[in-house]
XYZ file of C-alpha atoms in Angstrom:
91
model
C 86.485 170.164 105.886
C 88.016 170.472 102.416
C 91.378 171.336 103.971
C 91.318 168.150 106.087
C 90.515 166.073 103.015
C 93.406 167.636 101.076
C 95.810 167.038 103.973
C 94.720 163.405 104.169
C 95.324 162.937 100.439
C 98.788 164.493 100.617
C 99.672 162.357 103.638
C 98.456 159.190 101.885
C 100.693 159.845 98.869
C 103.849 160.553 100.877
C 106.220 157.566 101.022
C 107.041 156.229 104.463
C 110.505 156.965 105.726
C 112.330 153.900 106.984
C 114.944 154.178 109.704
C 118.171 152.190 109.859
C 121.016 152.557 112.309
C 124.031 150.405 112.993
C 126.936 150.009 115.366
C 130.200 148.323 114.420
C 132.870 147.287 116.891
C 136.145 145.989 115.459
C 139.643 145.192 116.618
C 142.790 144.471 114.655
C 145.522 142.123 115.794
C 148.097 143.529 113.431
C 150.894 141.043 114.168
C 148.589 138.082 113.586
C 146.830 139.743 110.626
C 143.437 139.148 112.224
C 140.487 141.527 112.176
C 137.569 140.739 114.454
C 134.284 142.562 114.463
C 130.641 142.570 115.391
C 127.773 144.626 114.056
C 124.315 145.439 115.341
C 121.798 146.606 112.754
C 118.522 148.180 113.841
C 115.785 148.590 111.222
C 112.544 150.352 112.080
C 109.621 149.765 109.764
C 107.594 152.947 110.072
C 105.011 152.092 107.455
C 101.581 150.704 108.321
C 102.416 147.561 106.312
C 103.862 144.436 107.898
C 107.418 143.721 106.875
C 107.484 140.005 106.074
C 111.117 139.709 105.012
C 114.317 141.679 104.792
C 117.291 141.037 102.523
C 120.861 142.124 103.058
C 123.513 142.027 100.386
C 126.960 141.490 101.858
C 129.941 142.160 99.649
C 132.155 139.330 100.884
C 135.733 139.497 99.615
C 134.856 142.704 97.781
C 138.367 144.100 97.979
C 140.204 140.932 96.995
C 141.784 140.708 93.523
C 139.489 138.765 91.197
C 136.302 139.467 93.180
C 133.030 140.294 91.422
C 133.377 143.891 92.615
C 136.842 144.159 91.066
C 135.609 142.527 87.860
C 132.747 145.022 87.663
C 135.151 147.914 88.259
C 137.501 146.620 85.553
C 134.633 146.409 83.056
C 133.999 150.116 83.708
C 137.673 150.975 83.310
C 138.227 151.478 87.040
C 141.226 149.944 88.779
C 140.814 150.559 92.485
C 141.516 147.173 94.067
C 142.608 144.740 91.374
C 146.251 145.799 91.319
C 146.920 145.994 95.056
C 149.812 143.786 96.150
C 149.495 141.407 99.094
C 149.080 142.362 101.967
C 147.406 145.643 100.958
C 144.145 144.082 99.828
C 141.534 142.688 102.195
C 139.151 139.744 102.188
């Protein structure tokens, strides 16, 4: 009986593992300079609690000179994307 109680306590303190998977399909029309894509994101809430909302942070224009990402990198002394000439950067 004591063993069952200890197992229940250990199980109650273990964080729930969430499961996320995704599939991305993309095509590049190189001559036109057009990239098209679609993504499917599957999130499985494996906790006993109801998930009432989900937030996604998308880094739009992250690799474009002057973006917030580039500004943050520059503040840390990193220069990964801010000095790329057109057409090497993306947005």
